[in-house]
Amino acid sequence: MTTGVLMLDLEGLSLTDSEREILRDPDVGGLILFSRNFSDPAQLTSLMHSIRAVRPDLMVAVDQEGGRVQRFREGFTRLPAMATLGQRYQQDPEQALFQARELGWLMAAELRAFDIDISFAPVLDLDWQRSSVIGDRAFAADAADVSVLAGAFMAGMHEAGMAATGKHFPGHGWVEADSHLELPIDQRLESAICDVDMQPFSDLITQGLDAIMPAHVVYTQVCHSPAGFSDYWLRTILRERLGFDGVIFSDDLTMEGASVAGSYAQRCDQAMAAGCDMVLVCNQPAAAREVLAHIKASGIKSAGRLPRMLGKPFKVDEARLAAARNIAGELLSMQA
């Protein structure tokens, strides 16, 4: 079963010989696919077959949230931004919850058909109307609305055999800066963050949330390290106060918001020491190899939670698939 703590990525549409070699390394436990790795369903089928031939146990992930963040499009249902569910919830809460569940199921079902284990979803951040990088990726501005809608979306994912990952703990919606490009700073009091932004995470943990991805955000009134490198946020708050025993994924260690932690090896060390189960190193193959060498030299091993994220078998319901695609189309018309 998957035990390696590094998740990395691929350069193109098919595996290179060097990528086959690195994927065989037992310290590589995950692979994340991007738009550059996808052209159409036939190509994805071929790519996944070649990946599974090398590592049947490898955790394969993608960001397939919907809206702006959907890596696979050709041959997949176009998914609306989650904010459209929040808008529908204001008009018809019961219908919105049903639609959220069906969209979660649809997203997961289409990916599981290609033997992809997880999409890093749902987004549990609040839309404070401040963050361009979050924006309509958030279900809503109200924490209670996010909790019920994301909970329904997660339930649909689970029905399709996919584990759910809530992001970006304890909340990325307040800060304006994009952590891909700079280090965001949130100067609010801990009580403001925990009582509001963190509530969807707390609520979904009680509903069986499988994994969490922390934010590359510094909450200066709480800790001087970004949440993903903070023992206080990940162990004291997430593990102890909220009782979370699922997987913690780092966000991408190549993002500018992670640079405060030092070299790539130091970023890996700080993330793991803070409580992460797996570190992501994306879009920089040399950095991924540097981190892999460091993991091997340091003897870093997983805490044993990672196999929980592997996809589970499920049977596609064609009638449900057609109905869910109609829901996606209806919500897209609202979005337009």
Coordinates of C-alpha atoms in Angstrom, one line a residue:
M1 CA 0.0 0.0 0.0
T2 CA 1.0 3.6 -0.5
T3 CA 3.5 4.7 2.1
G4 CA 5.8 7.3 0.4
V5 CA 5.2 10.8 1.6
L6 CA 6.1 12.7 -1.7
M7 CA 3.5 13.6 -4.3
L8 CA 4.9 15.0 -7.6
D9 CA 3.8 15.5 -11.2
L10 CA 4.6 14.8 -14.8
E11 CA 5.9 16.8 -17.7
G12 CA 3.5 15.9 -20.5
L13 CA 0.9 13.5 -22.0
S14 CA 2.8 10.3 -21.5
L15 CA 5.4 8.9 -19.1
T16 CA 9.1 9.4 -19.9
D17 CA 11.7 6.8 -19.0
S18 CA 13.0 9.0 -16.2
E19 CA 9.4 9.4 -14.8
R20 CA 8.9 5.7 -14.8
E21 CA 12.1 5.4 -12.8
I22 CA 11.1 7.9 -10.2
L23 CA 7.5 6.6 -9.9
R24 CA 9.0 3.2 -8.9
D25 CA 10.6 4.7 -5.9
P26 CA 8.7 3.6 -2.8
D27 CA 9.2 7.1 -1.2
V28 CA 7.0 8.5 -3.9
G29 CA 3.5 7.9 -2.7
G30 CA 1.4 10.2 -4.9
L31 CA 1.1 11.7 -8.4
I32 CA -0.9 14.8 -9.3
L33 CA -2.1 15.4 -12.8
F34 CA -2.5 18.9 -14.5
S35 CA -4.1 20.2 -17.7
R36 CA -0.8 19.6 -19.5
N37 CA -1.2 15.9 -18.8
F38 CA -4.6 15.7 -20.5
S39 CA -5.8 16.0 -24.1
D40 CA -8.8 13.7 -24.3
P41 CA -10.2 10.6 -22.6
A42 CA -8.3 8.1 -24.8
Q43 CA -5.0 9.7 -24.0
L44 CA -5.9 9.8 -20.2
T45 CA -6.8 6.1 -20.4
S46 CA -3.4 5.3 -21.9
L47 CA -1.6 7.4 -19.4
M48 CA -3.3 5.9 -16.4
H49 CA -2.6 2.4 -17.8
S50 CA 1.1 3.2 -18.0
I51 CA 1.1 4.7 -14.5
R52 CA -0.7 1.6 -13.0
A53 CA 1.7 -0.7 -14.8
V54 CA 4.6 1.0 -12.9
R55 CA 2.8 1.5 -9.6
P56 CA -0.6 -0.1 -9.0
D57 CA -0.7 1.3 -5.5
L58 CA 0.2 4.9 -6.3
M59 CA -2.3 7.6 -5.2
V60 CA -3.3 9.6 -8.3
A61 CA -4.8 13.1 -7.8
V62 CA -6.1 16.0 -9.7
D63 CA -7.8 19.4 -9.0
Q64 CA -11.2 19.0 -10.6
E65 CA -13.2 21.4 -8.4
G66 CA -15.3 22.9 -11.2
G67 CA -15.5 26.5 -12.5
R68 CA -12.0 27.9 -13.1
V69 CA -10.3 24.9 -11.5
Q70 CA -11.0 21.9 -13.7
R71 CA -8.0 20.2 -15.2
F72 CA -9.8 17.8 -17.5
R73 CA -12.4 19.2 -19.9
E74 CA -12.6 17.5 -23.2
G75 CA -14.9 14.5 -22.7
F76 CA -15.7 15.4 -19.1
T77 CA -18.7 17.3 -17.9
R78 CA -18.1 21.0 -17.5
L79 CA -18.7 21.7 -13.8
P80 CA -20.0 25.0 -12.6
A81 CA -18.2 27.1 -10.0
M82 CA -19.4 26.1 -6.5
A83 CA -20.7 29.6 -5.9
T84 CA -23.6 28.8 -8.2
L85 CA -24.7 26.3 -5.6
G86 CA -24.6 29.0 -2.9
Q87 CA -26.8 31.2 -5.1
R88 CA -29.2 28.4 -5.6
Y89 CA -29.2 27.7 -1.9
Q90 CA -30.6 31.1 -1.2
Q91 CA -33.5 30.4 -3.6
D92 CA -34.2 26.8 -2.8
P93 CA -32.1 25.2 0.0
E94 CA -33.5 21.6 -0.5
Q95 CA -32.8 21.6 -4.2
A96 CA -29.4 23.1 -3.8
L97 CA -28.4 20.4 -1.4
F98 CA -29.6 17.7 -3.7
Q99 CA -27.7 19.3 -6.6
A100 CA -24.5 19.7 -4.5
R101 CA -24.6 16.0 -3.7
E102 CA -25.2 15.0 -7.3
L103 CA -22.3 17.3 -8.6
G104 CA -20.0 15.8 -6.0
W105 CA -21.0 12.3 -7.2
L106 CA -20.6 13.3 -10.8
M107 CA -17.2 14.8 -10.5
A108 CA -15.9 11.8 -8.5
A109 CA -17.7 9.2 -10.8
E110 CA -16.1 10.6 -13.9
L111 CA -12.6 10.5 -12.4
R112 CA -13.0 7.1 -10.8
A113 CA -13.9 5.7 -14.2
F114 CA -10.3 6.5 -15.2
D115 CA -8.9 5.0 -11.9
I116 CA -8.0 8.4 -10.5
D117 CA -8.2 8.3 -6.8
I118 CA -8.9 11.8 -5.6
S119 CA -9.7 15.3 -6.6
F120 CA -8.6 17.9 -4.0
A121 CA -12.1 19.1 -3.2
P122 CA -14.2 20.6 -1.7
V123 CA -13.0 24.1 -1.1
L124 CA -14.2 25.1 2.4
D125 CA -13.0 28.7 2.3
L126 CA -15.5 31.5 2.7
D127 CA -16.1 34.1 0.0
W128 CA -15.3 37.3 1.9
Q129 CA -15.3 39.2 -1.5
R130 CA -11.6 39.9 -0.9
S131 CA -9.7 37.0 -2.6
S132 CA -9.5 36.7 -6.3
V133 CA -7.8 33.3 -6.1
I134 CA -10.7 31.9 -4.0
G135 CA -13.7 34.0 -5.2
D136 CA -16.4 31.8 -6.8
R137 CA -14.5 28.6 -5.9
A138 CA -16.1 29.1 -2.5
F139 CA -19.6 27.8 -2.0
A140 CA -20.8 30.9 -0.2
A141 CA -19.8 33.7 2.2
D142 CA -21.7 32.3 5.2
A143 CA -19.9 29.5 7.1
A144 CA -23.1 27.6 7.8
D145 CA -24.0 27.6 4.1
V146 CA -20.6 26.4 3.2
S147 CA -20.8 23.6 5.7
V148 CA -24.1 22.2 4.5
L149 CA -23.3 22.5 0.8
A150 CA -19.8 21.2 1.0
G151 CA -21.1 18.4 3.3
A152 CA -23.6 17.4 0.6
F153 CA -20.9 17.6 -2.1
M154 CA -18.6 15.4 0.0
A155 CA -21.4 12.8 0.5
G156 CA -21.8 12.5 -3.2
M157 CA -18.0 12.0 -3.6
H158 CA -18.1 9.2 -1.0
E159 CA -21.0 7.5 -2.9
A160 CA -18.7 7.4 -6.0
G161 CA -15.8 5.8 -4.0
M162 CA -13.7 9.0 -3.6
A163 CA -12.3 10.4 -0.4
A164 CA -12.7 14.2 0.1
T165 CA -10.1 16.8 0.9
G166 CA -11.1 20.1 2.5
K167 CA -9.0 23.1 1.7
H168 CA -7.4 25.6 2.7
F169 CA -7.3 25.2 6.5
P170 CA -8.1 27.2 8.5
G171 CA -9.4 29.5 5.8
H172 CA -7.9 31.4 2.8
G173 CA -10.9 33.6 1.9
W174 CA -10.0 36.7 3.9
V175 CA -6.6 37.4 2.5
E176 CA -6.2 39.2 -0.9
A177 CA -2.8 37.9 -1.8
D178 CA -2.5 34.8 -4.0
S179 CA -0.2 32.3 -2.1
H180 CA 1.0 31.0 -5.5
L181 CA 2.7 34.4 -6.0
E182 CA 3.3 35.9 -2.6
L183 CA 2.9 35.2 1.1
P184 CA -0.6 36.2 2.3
I185 CA -0.9 37.7 5.8
D186 CA -4.1 37.5 7.8
Q187 CA -4.0 39.8 10.8
R188 CA -7.3 38.9 12.4
L189 CA -7.6 37.5 15.9
E190 CA -7.6 33.8 16.4
S191 CA -11.1 33.9 17.7
A192 CA -12.3 35.5 14.4
I193 CA -10.7 32.8 12.4
C194 CA -11.7 29.9 14.5
D195 CA -15.3 31.0 15.2
V196 CA -16.0 31.7 11.5
D197 CA -13.6 30.6 8.8
M198 CA -12.7 27.3 10.5
Q199 CA -16.3 26.3 11.1
P200 CA -16.8 24.4 7.8
F201 CA -13.7 22.3 8.5
S202 CA -14.9 21.6 12.0
D203 CA -18.4 20.7 10.7
L204 CA -17.2 18.4 7.9
I205 CA -14.8 16.6 10.2
T206 CA -17.8 15.4 12.2
Q207 CA -19.3 14.2 8.9
G208 CA -16.3 12.1 7.9
L209 CA -13.9 14.5 6.0
D210 CA -11.0 12.3 4.9
A211 CA -8.3 14.8 4.4
I212 CA -7.4 18.5 4.8
M213 CA -5.0 20.8 3.0
P214 CA -3.7 23.8 5.0
A215 CA -3.2 27.2 3.6
H216 CA 0.1 28.9 2.8
V217 CA -1.1 31.9 4.9
V218 CA 0.4 33.4 8.0
Y219 CA -2.1 34.3 10.7
T220 CA 0.1 36.7 12.5
Q221 CA -2.0 36.9 15.7
V222 CA -1.8 33.2 16.1
C223 CA 1.6 32.0 14.7
H224 CA 4.4 33.4 12.6
S225 CA 4.6 30.3 10.3
P226 CA 2.1 29.6 7.5
A227 CA -0.5 27.2 8.6
G228 CA 1.0 24.3 6.6
F229 CA 4.2 24.7 8.6
S230 CA 2.6 25.3 12.0
D231 CA 2.6 22.8 14.7
Y232 CA 0.0 24.9 16.5
W233 CA -2.4 24.9 13.6
L234 CA -2.0 21.3 12.6
R235 CA -1.4 19.5 15.9
T236 CA -2.9 21.7 18.6
I237 CA -5.9 23.0 16.7
L238 CA -6.6 20.4 13.9
R239 CA -5.6 17.2 15.6
E240 CA -6.2 17.9 19.3
R241 CA -9.0 20.5 19.4
L242 CA -11.0 19.4 16.4
G243 CA -10.1 15.7 16.8
F244 CA -9.1 15.2 13.1
D245 CA -7.4 11.9 12.4
G246 CA -7.5 12.0 8.6
V247 CA -4.7 12.8 6.1
I248 CA -3.1 16.2 6.0
F249 CA -1.6 17.2 2.6
S250 CA 0.7 20.1 2.3
D251 CA -0.1 22.6 -0.4
D252 CA 2.5 22.8 -3.1
L253 CA 5.9 23.5 -1.6
T254 CA 7.0 25.3 -4.7
M255 CA 4.4 28.1 -4.2
E256 CA 5.8 31.5 -3.1
G257 CA 3.7 31.3 0.1
A258 CA 5.9 28.3 1.1
S259 CA 9.3 30.1 0.5
V260 CA 9.4 31.5 4.0
A261 CA 10.3 28.0 5.2
G262 CA 13.6 28.0 3.3
S263 CA 15.0 25.4 0.9
Y264 CA 12.8 22.7 -0.6
A265 CA 14.3 20.2 1.9
Q266 CA 13.6 22.6 4.7
R267 CA 10.0 23.1 3.5
C268 CA 9.6 19.4 3.5
D269 CA 11.0 19.1 7.0
Q270 CA 8.8 21.8 8.4
A271 CA 5.7 20.5 6.8
M272 CA 6.3 17.0 8.1
A273 CA 7.3 18.2 11.6
A274 CA 4.1 20.3 11.8
G275 CA 2.0 17.3 11.1
C276 CA 1.6 16.8 7.3
D277 CA 1.3 13.2 6.1
M278 CA 2.3 14.0 2.5
V279 CA 4.1 16.9 0.8
L280 CA 3.3 18.1 -2.7
V281 CA 6.1 19.4 -5.0
C282 CA 4.7 20.5 -8.3
N283 CA 5.9 22.1 -11.6
Q284 CA 9.6 21.9 -10.7
P285 CA 11.0 18.4 -11.4
A286 CA 14.4 19.3 -10.0
A287 CA 12.8 20.4 -6.8
A288 CA 10.8 17.2 -6.6
R289 CA 14.0 15.2 -7.0
E290 CA 15.8 17.3 -4.4
V291 CA 13.0 16.6 -1.9
L292 CA 12.9 12.9 -2.8
A293 CA 16.6 12.6 -2.1
H294 CA 16.2 14.4 1.2
I295 CA 13.3 12.1 2.2
K296 CA 15.4 9.1 1.5
A297 CA 18.5 10.4 3.3
S298 CA 16.4 11.5 6.3
G299 CA 14.3 8.3 6.5
I300 CA 11.0 10.2 6.6
K301 CA 8.0 7.8 6.5
S302 CA 4.3 8.2 6.6
A303 CA 2.1 7.9 9.7
G304 CA 0.1 5.2 7.9
R305 CA -3.0 7.2 7.0
L306 CA -2.3 7.6 3.3
P307 CA -3.9 4.3 2.0
R308 CA -7.3 5.6 3.2
M309 CA -7.2 8.0 0.3
L310 CA -7.1 5.4 -2.4
G311 CA -10.2 5.1 -4.6
K312 CA -12.9 2.5 -3.8
P313 CA -14.8 0.4 -6.4
F314 CA -18.2 1.6 -7.4
K315 CA -20.7 0.9 -10.2
V316 CA -21.7 3.7 -12.5
D317 CA -25.4 4.5 -12.6
E318 CA -26.0 5.7 -16.2
A319 CA -29.4 7.2 -15.4
R320 CA -27.9 9.1 -12.5
L321 CA -25.0 10.2 -14.6
A322 CA -27.3 11.7 -17.2
A323 CA -29.4 13.5 -14.6
A324 CA -26.3 14.9 -12.9
R325 CA -25.0 16.2 -16.2
N326 CA -28.3 18.0 -16.7
I327 CA -27.9 19.6 -13.3
A328 CA -24.4 20.8 -14.2
G329 CA -25.7 22.3 -17.4
E330 CA -28.5 24.0 -15.6
L331 CA -26.2 25.6 -13.1
L332 CA -23.8 26.6 -15.8
S333 CA -26.6 28.6 -17.4
M334 CA -27.0 30.4 -14.1
Q335 CA -23.3 31.1 -14.0
A336 CA -23.3 32.6 -17.5

